[in-house]
Structure formats: C-alpha cells, structure tokens
Amino acid sequence: MQLARFARRRYTPFWTPLEPLPNLSAALAGPELWIKRDDMLGLASGGNKTRKLEFLVAEALAQGADTLITVGAVQSNHCRLTLAAARREGLQCQLVLEERVAGSYREDASGNNLLFRLMGVERIEVVPAGTDLAAAMQRLADDLGEQGRRAYLIPGGGSNALGALGYVACADELLAQTFDLGLRLDHVVVASGSGGTHAGLVAGLHAAQAGLPITGVSVRAEQAPQEAKILALADEVLALAGAEVGVPAAAVMVEDAHVGPGYSLPTDAMVEAIQLFARYEGILLDPVYTGKTAAGLIALVRSGRFAAGERVLLVHTGGSPALYAYQDVVLQDLQG
Ligand SMILES: *Cc1c(COP(=O)(O)O)cnc(C)c1O
C-alpha cells in the first residue's frame, strides 16, 4: 500500500510519542503498559479525529468546498476538531449535534461545546437521538447550495474508508516507531466507537502482517454488531488503499463490557481509570471514550489476561476537553 497516493493535509508535524507507563504498571502488578499519545496530535487539543481529517479535508479542498458539515454528540471531539481544521483552512463549519441522551444539549455547557462557540461555528442544529443524520446534514448542505456555496459532508467520527486511512497511517507509524525503539509489543487496546480508528488500525496492522493483536473497547454498541461494522470498514479501507488482502474475522475483537448504561453515561470503572491515569502518570483521559477504554484495559490486566513481561499498548485517542463538562463525575470519591 502506498498512502502517498492520497491527497493529505498535515496537521501534526511529528510522530506522536510512544511512552511507558511505569507507575501504573507497577501499581497494577501486571504486564508492562505503554501508551501512544494520539491525544497530542495537532489541531485544537488533539485526538484521533485529527488523523482522519488530514485525508478528509484534503478531499474537501480538492472538491472546492467552502464549508465542512459534520455530525456528532453534544460534546463531540470530532466536531471540535472538524471545526478547528475548517478554521485552519479558512473554511466555514456547520454542525448537526445528536442528543443521544435526551435534554443533554446546553448552549452554555463547558468542554467541547465552549470550544464550538470560541472557534466560531457557523451553525449548530440540535436533533433528537434516532434522527437520520445524513439527511440532516444534507438539508444544511442544500441551504448552502441555494446561496451558491459548496459544502463537504463528513460522516460521524470521520469514519468512512477515507478517514480510516488516517489510522492505517498510524499503524505504519507505530510499527516504524517500535522498530526504531527496539520495542516488541504483544497487544494493543483502543476505543471502538464510530469505528474508523479501530478499523484503520486492524487494516494497517494486518496489511503489514504485524502479528500484533488488537482489542477494541466498545463505547456504545454490543460486541457482535460492532465487530461486523469494524470488519466491513477494515475491508473497505484496505480496498481503498489498494491492498490485495482482506481482514480475517478473527483479527477483529471487540470487548463490550464497559459501555455501562450507555454512550457517554458514567461508570465507576471509568471514573477509577481516569483517576488512576491522572494520579499515577499525569495523563488526562476522558469520560466518554478513553476512560471506558482504559477501564477495559485495567479489567483485562486484573483478570490475568496478560503475562508478566508482556507489553500492552493503549492508544490514547484524546478527548480531555470533555472532562470539563463532567467535573462532579470525575472528582467523585477522590481521596487526597
Ligand atoms: C471519536 C473518539 C473515539 C472513537 O474513535 P472512532 O474512530 O469513532 O471509533 C475515541 N476517543 C475519542 C477521544 C474520540 O473522540
């Protein structure tokens, strides 16, 4: 695969750090834990959507778009980063926000919502859960079309095959970086939501025949539908990249025990994971994605899933701005 065949904007001028987590590893007395700091990617406050937007925005510009339209939850990191990319490129940005939890949108909310307003979102359309989101975006695009403007639509999470190329690129980066460090990894753990991140990594690691298993921790869907979605998207991204291989179903593993009562709703294990990473390593996770993903990693470690001496990598996909919209939750029962 030659990813250089694709138009790409650059929003991060370096490889994200690959760091050990010595204090947390010692505290859990399990395998050696490592972290890939994709929370340090470029654009406002970083996070995984930046890698996808490098490919998506390049296509928007090639098509002559003047406005990016996308969709997400009320505290969407993806919406924040799409807006930031739009600003960087001199484009406008309109957002469809889905109230996955009824009544959860507040115009004066902190976190990502504050940043939507600070970066000058042109229009926000709040819709109830279950709305046809593609149709809602198309309505905004049609309005713009009537004014002689041209919109580029980005699906939720930037998770189509083009966006997922960002995580094929991340798999390549990770393998080059581990080779550079002489670091053999045994397992990767990552959040699995709209799926472009998980699917891109599966596709990239499989195409490279890396022999590095990856577990996706679901933040919303149950295991079977999420695995089917990831497998389909991984195959689609490999086909787009021109690979002559498909992904075997066994390469797609989803753990769904950490969703709790639902997407974005707190769990005790999420709160514990956020507190452990903050206090042992000074690393900020988020309540919606990485907190639940880290809870999944910690549960796997405690269950004895990994041998001592194995090295397990958590891909930190970002999201810390959402912390500021969950103050009371993340400070809950904190000692000292
Ligand atoms: C969107 C998001 C994810 C999930 O990535 P997908 O590609 O949608 O599966 C994980 N972590 C954070 C912080 C996110 O914003």
Coordinates of C-alpha atoms and ligand atoms in Angstrom, one line a residue:
M1 CA 0.0 0.0 0.0
Q2 CA 1.3 3.4 -0.8
L3 CA -0.6 6.0 1.2
A4 CA 1.3 8.8 -0.5
R5 CA -1.1 8.3 -3.5
F6 CA -3.8 10.1 -1.4
A7 CA -4.0 13.9 -1.0
R8 CA -3.3 14.7 2.6
R9 CA -3.2 17.9 4.7
R10 CA -0.7 17.8 7.6
Y11 CA -1.9 18.8 11.0
T12 CA 0.8 17.1 13.2
P13 CA 4.4 17.8 12.3
F14 CA 5.8 14.8 14.2
W15 CA 5.1 11.2 15.3
T16 CA 3.0 11.1 18.5
P17 CA 5.1 10.0 21.5
L18 CA 5.1 6.3 22.5
E19 CA 5.7 6.3 26.2
P20 CA 5.9 3.7 29.0
L21 CA 3.5 3.9 32.0
P22 CA 5.9 2.7 34.7
N23 CA 4.0 3.9 37.8
L24 CA 0.6 2.5 36.6
S25 CA 2.3 -0.8 35.5
A26 CA 3.8 -1.2 39.0
A27 CA 0.6 -0.4 40.7
L28 CA -1.4 -2.9 38.7
A29 CA 1.4 -5.5 39.0
G30 CA 0.6 -6.9 35.5
P31 CA 2.2 -6.5 32.1
E32 CA 4.3 -3.6 31.0
L33 CA 1.9 -0.9 29.9
W34 CA 2.7 1.6 27.2
I35 CA 0.7 4.5 25.7
K36 CA 0.6 6.0 22.2
R37 CA -0.1 9.7 22.7
D38 CA -2.6 10.5 20.0
D39 CA -4.1 13.0 22.5
M40 CA -1.1 15.1 21.4
L41 CA -2.0 15.2 17.7
G42 CA -2.3 18.6 16.1
L43 CA -5.4 20.9 15.9
A44 CA -7.2 22.3 18.9
S45 CA -6.5 19.9 21.8
G46 CA -5.6 16.9 19.6
G47 CA -7.2 13.5 19.5
N48 CA -7.8 10.8 16.9
K49 CA -10.1 12.7 14.5
T50 CA -7.0 14.8 13.5
R51 CA -5.5 11.9 11.6
K52 CA -8.8 11.2 9.7
L53 CA -9.3 14.9 8.9
E54 CA -5.9 15.0 7.2
F55 CA -7.4 12.9 4.4
L56 CA -11.0 14.1 4.5
V57 CA -10.2 17.8 4.4
A58 CA -7.7 17.3 1.6
E59 CA -10.6 15.8 -0.4
A60 CA -12.9 18.7 0.6
L61 CA -10.4 21.2 -0.7
A62 CA -9.8 19.3 -3.9
Q63 CA -13.6 19.5 -4.5
G64 CA -13.6 23.2 -3.9
A65 CA -15.7 23.2 -0.7
D66 CA -16.1 26.3 1.3
T67 CA -17.8 24.7 4.3
L68 CA -17.4 21.5 6.3
I69 CA -20.5 19.9 7.7
T70 CA -20.4 17.1 10.2
V71 CA -22.3 15.4 12.9
G72 CA -21.6 14.2 16.5
A73 CA -22.9 14.0 20.0
V74 CA -23.4 17.2 22.1
Q75 CA -19.8 17.0 23.5
S76 CA -18.3 15.7 20.3
N77 CA -14.5 15.8 20.0
H78 CA -14.9 15.1 16.3
C79 CA -17.0 18.2 15.8
R80 CA -14.4 20.3 17.7
L81 CA -11.6 19.0 15.5
T82 CA -13.5 19.4 12.3
L83 CA -14.2 23.0 13.2
A84 CA -10.6 23.5 14.1
A85 CA -9.5 22.1 10.7
A86 CA -12.0 24.3 8.9
R87 CA -10.6 27.4 10.7
R88 CA -7.0 26.3 9.8
E89 CA -8.1 26.0 6.1
G90 CA -10.1 29.2 6.0
L91 CA -13.4 27.3 5.7
Q92 CA -16.7 27.6 7.5
C93 CA -18.1 24.8 9.6
Q94 CA -21.7 23.7 10.5
L95 CA -22.6 21.0 13.0
V96 CA -25.5 18.6 13.5
L97 CA -25.5 17.6 17.2
E98 CA -27.4 14.5 18.1
E99 CA -28.9 14.5 21.6
R100 CA -28.1 10.8 22.3
V101 CA -29.2 11.5 25.9
A102 CA -32.4 13.4 25.8
G103 CA -32.1 17.0 27.1
S104 CA -28.3 16.8 27.2
Y105 CA -27.5 19.8 24.9
R106 CA -27.0 23.1 26.8
E107 CA -25.9 26.1 24.8
D108 CA -23.8 27.3 27.8
A109 CA -22.1 24.0 28.5
S110 CA -18.4 23.8 29.0
G111 CA -16.0 21.4 27.4
N112 CA -16.1 20.9 23.7
N113 CA -19.3 23.0 23.5
L114 CA -17.5 26.0 24.7
L115 CA -14.9 25.5 22.0
F116 CA -17.5 25.2 19.3
R117 CA -18.5 28.8 20.2
L118 CA -15.0 30.0 20.7
M119 CA -13.9 28.8 17.3
G120 CA -16.9 30.4 15.7
V121 CA -19.1 27.5 14.4
E122 CA -21.4 29.0 11.8
R123 CA -24.5 27.0 12.6
I124 CA -25.5 24.3 15.1
E125 CA -28.6 22.1 14.5
V126 CA -29.6 20.0 17.5
V127 CA -31.6 16.9 16.7
P128 CA -33.0 14.1 18.8
A129 CA -31.5 10.6 19.0
G130 CA -32.5 8.4 16.1
T131 CA -32.7 11.3 13.6
D132 CA -31.5 10.4 10.1
L133 CA -28.2 12.3 10.5
A134 CA -27.1 12.0 6.8
A135 CA -30.4 13.7 5.8
A136 CA -30.0 16.4 8.5
M137 CA -26.5 17.2 7.1
Q138 CA -27.8 17.2 3.5
R139 CA -30.5 19.7 4.5
L140 CA -27.8 22.1 5.7
A141 CA -25.8 21.5 2.5
D142 CA -28.9 22.2 0.4
D143 CA -29.4 25.5 2.2
L144 CA -25.8 26.5 1.4
G145 CA -26.2 25.3 -2.2
E146 CA -29.1 27.8 -2.6
Q147 CA -26.7 30.5 -1.5
G148 CA -24.2 29.5 -4.1
R149 CA -21.9 27.9 -1.5
R150 CA -20.4 24.4 -1.6
A151 CA -20.4 22.0 1.4
Y152 CA -18.4 18.9 2.1
L153 CA -20.1 16.3 4.3
I154 CA -18.1 14.3 6.8
P155 CA -19.9 11.3 8.4
G156 CA -20.0 10.9 12.2
G157 CA -16.5 10.4 13.7
G158 CA -15.0 10.8 10.2
S159 CA -15.3 7.1 9.9
N160 CA -15.6 6.3 6.3
A161 CA -12.8 4.4 4.4
L162 CA -11.0 7.7 3.5
G163 CA -11.0 8.9 7.1
A164 CA -9.9 5.5 8.4
L165 CA -6.8 5.8 6.2
G166 CA -5.6 8.0 9.0
Y167 CA -5.3 5.0 11.2
V168 CA -3.7 2.8 8.6
A169 CA -1.1 5.6 8.6
C170 CA -1.0 5.4 12.4
A171 CA -0.4 1.6 12.3
D172 CA 2.6 2.3 9.9
E173 CA 3.8 5.0 12.2
L174 CA 3.5 2.7 15.3
L175 CA 5.5 -0.1 13.6
A176 CA 8.2 2.2 12.4
Q177 CA 8.4 3.7 15.9
T178 CA 8.6 0.4 17.7
F179 CA 11.3 -0.8 15.3
D180 CA 13.2 2.4 16.0
L181 CA 12.9 1.8 19.7
G182 CA 13.6 -1.9 19.5
L183 CA 10.3 -2.4 21.4
R184 CA 8.3 -5.6 20.8
L185 CA 4.6 -5.1 21.6
D186 CA 2.3 -8.0 22.4
H187 CA -1.2 -6.4 22.4
V188 CA -2.9 -3.1 21.5
V189 CA -6.1 -1.7 23.2
V190 CA -8.1 1.1 21.6
A191 CA -11.5 2.7 21.8
S192 CA -14.1 1.4 19.3
G193 CA -16.9 3.9 18.6
S194 CA -17.8 5.0 15.1
G195 CA -15.0 2.6 14.2
G196 CA -12.6 4.4 11.9
T197 CA -9.8 4.2 14.4
H198 CA -10.2 0.6 15.3
A199 CA -10.8 -0.5 11.7
G200 CA -7.9 1.5 10.4
L201 CA -5.5 0.0 12.9
V202 CA -6.8 -3.5 12.2
A203 CA -6.3 -2.9 8.5
G204 CA -2.9 -1.4 8.8
L205 CA -1.5 -4.0 11.2
H206 CA -3.0 -6.8 9.1
A207 CA -1.6 -5.5 5.8
A208 CA 1.8 -5.2 7.5
Q209 CA 1.4 -8.8 8.8
A210 CA 2.5 -7.3 12.2
G211 CA 1.3 -10.2 14.3
L212 CA 0.1 -7.7 16.8
P213 CA -3.4 -8.4 18.1
I214 CA -5.7 -5.5 18.9
T215 CA -8.8 -5.3 21.2
G216 CA -11.4 -2.6 20.6
V217 CA -13.3 -1.5 23.7
S218 CA -16.8 -0.5 22.7
V219 CA -18.2 2.7 24.0
R220 CA -21.7 2.3 22.6
A221 CA -22.6 -0.9 20.6
E222 CA -22.7 -4.5 21.6
Q223 CA -19.9 -6.9 20.5
A224 CA -21.5 -8.6 17.5
P225 CA -22.7 -5.6 15.6
Q226 CA -19.6 -3.6 16.5
E227 CA -17.3 -6.5 15.2
A228 CA -19.3 -6.7 12.0
K229 CA -19.1 -2.9 11.5
I230 CA -15.3 -2.9 12.1
L231 CA -14.7 -5.9 9.8
A232 CA -16.6 -4.3 7.0
L233 CA -14.9 -0.9 7.4
A234 CA -11.4 -2.6 7.6
D235 CA -12.0 -4.4 4.4
E236 CA -13.3 -1.2 2.7
V237 CA -10.2 0.8 3.8
L238 CA -7.9 -1.9 2.6
A239 CA -9.6 -2.0 -0.8
L240 CA -9.4 1.8 -1.0
A241 CA -5.7 1.7 -0.2
G242 CA -5.2 -0.9 -3.0
A243 CA -4.2 -3.8 -0.8
E244 CA -4.9 -7.2 -2.2
V245 CA -5.7 -8.7 1.2
G246 CA -8.9 -8.8 3.3
V247 CA -9.1 -8.9 7.0
P248 CA -10.0 -12.3 8.7
A249 CA -12.9 -12.0 11.1
A250 CA -10.6 -13.3 13.9
A251 CA -8.5 -10.1 13.6
V252 CA -11.5 -8.1 14.9
M253 CA -12.0 -8.3 18.6
V254 CA -14.5 -6.1 20.5
E255 CA -14.9 -6.0 24.2
D256 CA -18.3 -4.6 25.2
A257 CA -18.3 -5.0 29.0
H258 CA -17.5 -1.3 29.6
V259 CA -20.3 0.6 27.9
G260 CA -22.3 0.7 31.2
P261 CA -25.8 2.3 31.0
G262 CA -25.0 3.7 27.6
Y263 CA -22.9 6.0 25.4
S264 CA -21.4 8.9 27.4
L265 CA -23.1 7.8 30.6
P266 CA -20.6 7.4 33.5
T267 CA -19.5 4.1 35.1
D268 CA -17.5 3.6 38.3
A269 CA -14.7 1.8 36.4
M270 CA -14.4 4.8 34.0
V271 CA -14.1 7.2 36.9
E272 CA -11.4 4.9 38.6
A273 CA -9.5 4.7 35.3
I274 CA -9.5 8.5 34.8
Q275 CA -8.3 8.9 38.4
L276 CA -5.5 6.2 38.1
F277 CA -4.1 7.7 34.9
A278 CA -4.2 11.2 36.3
R279 CA -2.6 10.3 39.6
Y280 CA 0.0 7.7 38.6
E281 CA 1.0 9.2 35.2
G282 CA -0.3 12.7 35.0
I283 CA -2.2 11.7 31.9
L284 CA -5.7 13.0 31.2
L285 CA -8.3 10.6 29.9
D286 CA -11.9 11.5 29.0
P287 CA -15.3 10.3 30.4
V288 CA -16.8 9.1 27.1
Y289 CA -14.1 7.2 25.3
T290 CA -10.6 6.8 26.8
G291 CA -11.8 6.5 30.4
K292 CA -14.0 3.5 29.4
T293 CA -11.3 2.1 27.2
A294 CA -8.7 2.3 30.0
A295 CA -11.2 0.7 32.3
G296 CA -11.4 -2.2 29.8
L297 CA -7.6 -2.4 29.7
I298 CA -7.4 -2.4 33.5
A299 CA -10.0 -5.1 33.8
L300 CA -8.1 -7.3 31.3
V301 CA -4.9 -6.8 33.3
R302 CA -6.6 -7.6 36.6
S303 CA -8.2 -10.7 35.0
G304 CA -4.7 -12.1 34.3
R305 CA -5.2 -11.9 30.6
F306 CA -1.6 -10.8 30.0
A307 CA 1.6 -12.5 31.3
A308 CA 4.2 -10.5 33.3
G309 CA 6.8 -9.2 30.9
E310 CA 4.3 -8.8 28.1
R311 CA 3.9 -5.3 26.7
V312 CA 0.4 -3.9 26.2
L313 CA -0.2 -0.6 24.4
L314 CA -3.1 1.7 25.0
V315 CA -3.8 4.1 22.1
H316 CA -4.8 7.3 23.7
T317 CA -7.4 8.8 21.3
G318 CA -7.8 12.2 23.1
G319 CA -10.9 13.8 24.4
S320 CA -9.7 15.5 27.5
P321 CA -11.7 18.8 26.8
A322 CA -14.9 16.8 27.7
L323 CA -13.5 16.4 31.3
Y324 CA -14.6 20.0 31.9
A325 CA -18.2 19.1 31.2
Y326 CA -18.0 16.2 33.8
Q327 CA -16.5 17.9 36.8
D328 CA -18.5 16.3 39.5
V329 CA -18.3 12.8 37.9
V330 CA -14.5 12.7 37.6
L331 CA -13.9 14.1 41.1
Q332 CA -16.3 11.5 42.7
D333 CA -14.9 9.8 45.8
L334 CA -11.4 11.1 45.1
Q335 CA -9.1 10.8 48.2
G336 CA -6.4 13.4 49.0
Ligands
LIG1 C1 -14.2 9.6 18.4 C2 -13.4 9.2 19.6 C3 -13.0 7.9 19.8 C4 -13.6 6.8 18.9 O1 -13.0 6.7 17.7 P1 -13.8 6.1 16.5 O2 -12.9 6.2 15.3 O3 -15.1 6.9 16.4 O4 -14.2 4.7 16.8 C5 -12.2 7.6 20.8 N1 -11.7 8.5 21.6 C6 -12.0 9.8 21.5 C7 -11.5 10.8 22.4 C8 -12.9 10.2 20.4 O5 -13.2 11.5 20.3

